[in-house]
Amino acid sequence: MLRSFGALCLSLLGLAALTQAGSSSGNSVLVVLQPSLKRDAFSLFFDGLEKKGYSLTFRAPKDDTPVIIEHDVPLFDHIILFAPDTKSFAKDISPQALVNVLNHKTNLLIALSPKQTPLSLLAAEFSLILPPPGMPLLSHFPPRDTAPTVIPITVPADNAVLTPGTPPVWFSGVPQALGANPLLVPLLRAPPESFAADTDKDAGAEAVVDAAEKGGEGLWAGSALGVVTGFQTRDSARVVWAGGVELFGDEFAKKEIEKGVKSGNTQFALDTAAWAFQENLVLRIDKTGHHLANETTPREHYTINDLIVYDIAISKYNAAEDAWAPYSGLTDLQLDFTMLDPHVRTALVPVAGAPGIYSATFRAPDRHGVFKFVVDYKRRGWTFLHSSTTVPVIPPRHDGYPRFLSAAWPYYAGAISTSVGFLLFSALWLAGDDRETKKTKKTE
Amino acid sequence: MAGPKATAPVKGTSSSTSSSSSPSAVQTLWKAYLDHTAPRLKFIDSFLTFLVLSGVLQFVYCVLVTSFPFNAFLSGFASTVGQFVLTASLRSQVNSENRTLFKDVSPERAFADFVIGSVVLHFFVFNFLG
């Protein structure tokens, strides 16, 4: 409540300052910049963010103010950590504190370097395996006039986070081997011919060959490595780990990839930040509802074998207009009707003519109990959607069963004929009794 | 009920005339039954026969066709069984040969018990019939 109020105030301030707004979760950004890096060296990136509507606050890694979390309420919506060489941080930027910040749904953009720092140790907690200290990514291809550590990397065209057609980007820094964590969102991978090795003498190449002969164990080489990797926590806070801070700098942004072709660094950096700061691929559930097939209002409970309709309204954040818009583009949304196990799992299909509404009609299972409508949509890169609605399913009431079934008529006839027989028997018995008493009287 | 009651004595008289020529055990038994059973008991027996047939028919239907409204089968079948039990107990109580066993129970009392038991039985049967 407090946080949302704070976010509202901040976003109102942001709106007052600039009408062109970006993030769905707030526009205040804390930039932790190590003293050796100057703001002017990243002017294209930071100005690009400010142009989008973000308000940037700068802070050195060892400063104590401004604080990140006050009274358990985060004061910033996003944090950029451009302190790849810093070995000691203020108390509230320690790795544990950063995890706590993530739990408050504050997004992080973290730059690493070949040096070993607290941040590179934290990367291991996100299933990113860094090479030993002092081993940056190297590539001797394509032949170029730069050092082997400054590598042009082609931007993948099929990544939903990145703008298609972005020119190759210059990269210099440390690669990461990706663990099997499903929460990882690889954004940029190392070129196939690159490897991590000791820069000075290029002697690490021997180690690479050795490792390759051992079946790739301990090998930091090839396109399986990531250089910029996202991570989305289970409650949809986002972290981006970039292997080098130069990727975001003006020097690489202005450096030409080929003669006359500017590098894609500016575009790539802003795309990456857009994903990390909840501009891109952000979904939310507006409303869920359920009712009987021929009714419109929800029931408090349903009867077994009822025909139930479940619908859900989903919006996607549109950063260009700073507005949520109904989104019908999900093709693999599913509904589970669950009591411990999903008894029904069915597709939620977009309703034609109703933007953002997905609906499923299904028959309740022939089993009573406390069920849940569960929508659990987890896709790499997208906000995780989860909705659970509890509803009891009861057996029919005593008068809710079908009656006078044709199959049961022999039994009805049997019971009726027994009763009729009993009545006739009693009547005849009594009639005969009279006669008999008369007879007995006569005989007496 | 009128049918069996009307035909039983007729059959009895016709078979009793021709029974002396066939001395098989079943026929002897049948003849003895016809000769030595009081007409009231024969009347009860015809009702019991009807109940047995009705119950057997329902059971066969249940086994061969469907037991689907199972409560209907149970109540239909239980009505025949229950009525059979009540009628059989009436038969034993009004049988003059059992007079020594039921000294305290007059035939009128036995019939009243039978009627009350049957009314209660049919009440439950129709409640359960569905």
XYZ file of N, CA, C and O in Angstrom, chain A residues 402-433 435-437, chain B residues 1-2 5 40 43-44 47 50-51 54 58 61-62 66-69 72-73 76 79-80 83 87 90 94 111 114-115 118 122 125-126 129-130:
280
model
N -32.048 -36.654 -11.472
C -33.146 -36.913 -12.421
C -34.128 -37.916 -11.835
O -33.752 -38.824 -11.089
N -35.405 -37.738 -12.167
C -36.429 -38.614 -11.597
C -37.211 -39.278 -12.727
O -37.162 -38.873 -13.860
N -38.013 -40.320 -12.336
C -38.909 -41.032 -13.254
C -38.179 -41.451 -14.514
O -38.559 -41.128 -15.629
N -37.062 -42.134 -14.303
C -36.287 -42.603 -15.449
C -36.990 -43.802 -16.064
O -37.549 -44.647 -15.350
N -36.925 -43.894 -17.388
C -37.629 -44.994 -18.058
C -37.018 -46.335 -17.669
O -37.724 -47.341 -17.589
N -35.697 -46.337 -17.418
C -35.046 -47.592 -17.066
C -35.538 -48.134 -15.733
O -35.398 -49.323 -15.450
N -36.109 -47.261 -14.901
C -36.493 -47.685 -13.551
C -37.949 -48.116 -13.472
O -38.411 -48.485 -12.386
N -38.662 -48.078 -14.600
C -40.088 -48.384 -14.503
C -40.380 -49.790 -14.002
O -41.354 -49.982 -13.265
N -39.603 -50.833 -14.340
C -39.870 -52.150 -13.723
C -39.836 -52.081 -12.197
O -40.668 -52.715 -11.537
N -38.932 -51.294 -11.638
C -38.857 -51.210 -10.176
C -40.054 -50.448 -9.627
O -40.633 -50.829 -8.606
N -40.415 -49.356 -10.325
C -41.613 -48.623 -9.889
C -42.818 -49.559 -9.943
O -43.614 -49.625 -8.997
N -42.933 -50.293 -11.049
C -44.072 -51.207 -11.202
C -44.055 -52.254 -10.103
O -45.109 -52.588 -9.528
N -42.831 -52.769 -9.781
C -42.730 -53.775 -8.725
C -43.227 -53.230 -7.396
O -44.036 -53.869 -6.704
N -42.777 -52.009 -7.030
C -43.173 -51.443 -5.746
C -44.668 -51.138 -5.725
O -45.370 -51.447 -4.743
N -45.192 -50.587 -6.833
C -46.624 -50.239 -6.870
C -47.473 -51.514 -6.807
O -48.451 -51.587 -6.074
N -47.036 -52.541 -7.590
C -47.850 -53.769 -7.596
C -47.829 -54.419 -6.221
O -48.847 -54.989 -5.793
N -46.729 -54.340 -5.491
C -46.695 -54.901 -4.133
C -47.718 -54.180 -3.243
O -48.464 -54.820 -2.481
N -47.745 -52.831 -3.375
C -48.682 -52.077 -2.543
C -50.125 -52.396 -2.916
O -50.983 -52.624 -2.040
N -50.394 -52.432 -4.229
C -51.756 -52.751 -4.668
C -52.120 -54.154 -4.201
O -53.225 -54.403 -3.703
N -51.150 -55.074 -4.349
C -51.380 -56.437 -3.900
C -51.701 -56.489 -2.415
O -52.616 -57.190 -1.978
N -50.941 -55.689 -1.654
C -51.188 -55.661 -0.202
C -52.602 -55.165 0.092
O -53.315 -55.743 0.926
N -53.034 -54.102 -0.607
C -54.379 -53.556 -0.364
C -55.450 -54.577 -0.711
O -56.369 -54.842 0.070
N -55.302 -55.192 -1.908
C -56.278 -56.199 -2.318
C -56.299 -57.356 -1.335
O -57.361 -57.824 -0.910
N -55.113 -57.778 -0.949
C -55.007 -58.902 -0.005
C -55.733 -58.573 1.288
O -56.534 -59.369 1.794
N -55.476 -57.348 1.805
C -56.103 -56.971 3.066
C -57.617 -56.921 2.910
O -58.367 -57.426 3.768
N -58.080 -56.331 1.786
C -59.515 -56.216 1.574
C -60.147 -57.599 1.519
O -61.150 -57.880 2.194
N -59.551 -58.474 0.703
C -60.120 -59.816 0.562
C -60.041 -60.582 1.877
O -60.936 -61.337 2.243
N -58.940 -60.371 2.597
C -58.762 -61.051 3.895
C -59.904 -60.660 4.826
O -60.545 -61.521 5.439
N -60.141 -59.333 4.875
C -61.188 -58.873 5.787
C -62.552 -59.389 5.336
O -63.368 -59.851 6.133
N -62.770 -59.353 4.009
C -64.042 -59.848 3.497
C -64.188 -61.329 3.822
O -65.224 -61.784 4.326
N -63.122 -62.085 3.563
C -63.159 -63.509 3.855
C -63.305 -63.773 5.344
O -63.969 -64.713 5.767
N -62.739 -62.866 6.128
C -62.788 -63.032 7.574
C -64.239 -63.011 8.066
O -64.653 -63.852 8.866
N -66.871 -63.733 6.344
C -67.535 -64.972 5.970
C -67.138 -66.093 6.912
O -67.953 -66.857 7.376
N -65.869 -66.141 7.191
C -65.384 -67.253 8.001
C -65.948 -67.188 9.424
O -66.356 -68.191 9.980
N -65.970 -65.929 9.975
C -66.533 -65.824 11.322
C -67.991 -66.258 11.317
O -68.446 -66.944 12.231
N -55.086 -60.641 -7.320
C -55.183 -61.532 -6.154
C -56.432 -62.373 -6.227
O -56.481 -63.468 -5.714
N -57.371 -61.791 -6.942
C -58.614 -62.546 -7.047
C -58.401 -63.796 -7.874
O -58.961 -64.833 -7.585
N -56.812 -66.822 -6.031
C -57.721 -67.302 -4.986
C -58.892 -68.073 -5.592
O -59.301 -69.112 -5.092
N -57.657 -70.132 3.850
C -56.999 -68.867 4.172
C -55.500 -68.942 3.915
O -54.913 -68.027 3.366
N -54.749 -68.858 0.331
C -54.857 -67.485 -0.140
C -53.552 -66.734 0.139
O -52.981 -66.066 -0.747
N -53.060 -66.910 1.385
C -51.754 -66.281 1.721
C -50.665 -66.806 0.817
O -49.848 -66.057 0.282
N -50.550 -65.154 -2.512
C -49.934 -63.820 -2.431
C -48.415 -63.919 -2.353
O -47.674 -63.192 -3.028
N -46.980 -64.635 -5.696
C -46.917 -63.426 -6.512
C -45.703 -62.573 -6.137
O -44.977 -62.082 -7.006
N -45.451 -62.441 -4.797
C -44.330 -61.615 -4.340
C -43.001 -62.205 -4.812
O -42.111 -61.474 -5.265
N -42.567 -61.483 -8.487
C -42.256 -60.067 -8.702
C -40.804 -59.774 -8.342
O -40.087 -59.107 -9.101
N -37.709 -58.568 -10.882
C -36.915 -57.347 -10.676
C -35.433 -57.656 -10.584
O -34.593 -56.931 -11.133
N -34.154 -58.399 -14.020
C -34.033 -57.138 -14.771
C -32.778 -56.372 -14.336
O -32.040 -55.845 -15.160
N -32.554 -56.391 -13.018
C -31.377 -55.669 -12.506
C -30.089 -56.274 -13.034
O -29.184 -55.573 -13.466
N -30.362 -53.306 -16.245
C -29.657 -52.192 -15.596
C -30.013 -52.123 -14.117
O -31.128 -52.430 -13.727
N -29.037 -51.705 -13.367
C -29.303 -51.420 -11.952
C -29.187 -49.924 -11.725
O -28.952 -49.476 -10.626
N -29.328 -49.124 -12.842
C -28.879 -47.734 -12.753
C -29.528 -46.912 -11.642
O -28.798 -46.482 -10.756
N -30.863 -46.709 -11.627
C -31.280 -46.004 -10.406
C -31.306 -47.050 -9.291
O -32.328 -47.700 -9.074
N -33.947 -47.212 -6.784
C -35.239 -47.723 -7.252
C -35.241 -49.250 -7.195
O -36.209 -49.862 -6.732
N -34.133 -49.848 -7.647
C -34.058 -51.304 -7.556
C -34.147 -51.755 -6.113
O -34.902 -52.677 -5.777
N -37.722 -51.300 -4.821
C -38.656 -52.233 -5.446
C -38.439 -53.648 -4.939
O -39.383 -54.353 -4.548
N -39.296 -54.008 -1.236
C -40.726 -54.036 -0.954
C -41.262 -55.457 -1.109
O -42.055 -55.929 -0.279
N -40.804 -56.189 -2.147
C -41.285 -57.570 -2.312
C -40.760 -58.460 -1.193
O -41.504 -59.246 -0.610
N -42.457 -57.430 2.109
C -43.853 -57.873 2.120
C -43.929 -59.390 2.271
O -44.791 -59.914 2.968
N -45.836 -61.197 5.271
C -46.929 -62.107 4.940
C -46.641 -63.511 5.474
O -47.545 -64.200 5.969
N -47.365 -63.531 9.041
C -48.821 -63.588 9.236
C -49.310 -65.028 9.070
O -50.116 -65.534 9.845
N -51.378 -67.146 11.866
C -52.797 -67.511 11.760
C -52.988 -69.001 11.521
O -54.114 -69.487 11.487
N -53.155 -60.052 12.162
C -53.459 -59.305 10.949
C -53.169 -57.804 11.152
O -52.646 -57.138 10.261
N -49.596 -57.239 10.891
C -49.229 -57.353 9.479
C -49.529 -56.044 8.746
O -48.695 -55.521 7.988
N -50.704 -55.474 9.005
C -51.094 -54.253 8.303
C -50.181 -53.098 8.696
O -49.675 -52.363 7.833
N -46.800 -53.526 7.181
C -46.803 -53.282 5.736
C -46.888 -51.804 5.426
O -46.218 -51.306 4.501
N -44.203 -49.827 3.239
C -44.496 -49.134 1.980
C -44.159 -47.649 2.085
O -43.756 -47.037 1.098
N -40.560 -47.607 1.399
C -40.299 -47.986 0.010
C -40.548 -46.807 -0.921
O -39.719 -46.463 -1.767
N -41.687 -46.117 -0.735
C -41.995 -45.041 -1.679
C -41.139 -43.803 -1.428
O -40.916 -43.010 -2.330
N -37.959 -44.721 -3.308
C -38.086 -45.128 -4.702
C -37.492 -44.075 -5.649
O -36.984 -44.400 -6.721
N -37.494 -42.832 -5.261
C -36.893 -41.779 -6.104
C -37.874 -41.271 -7.123
O -37.533 -41.175 -8.292
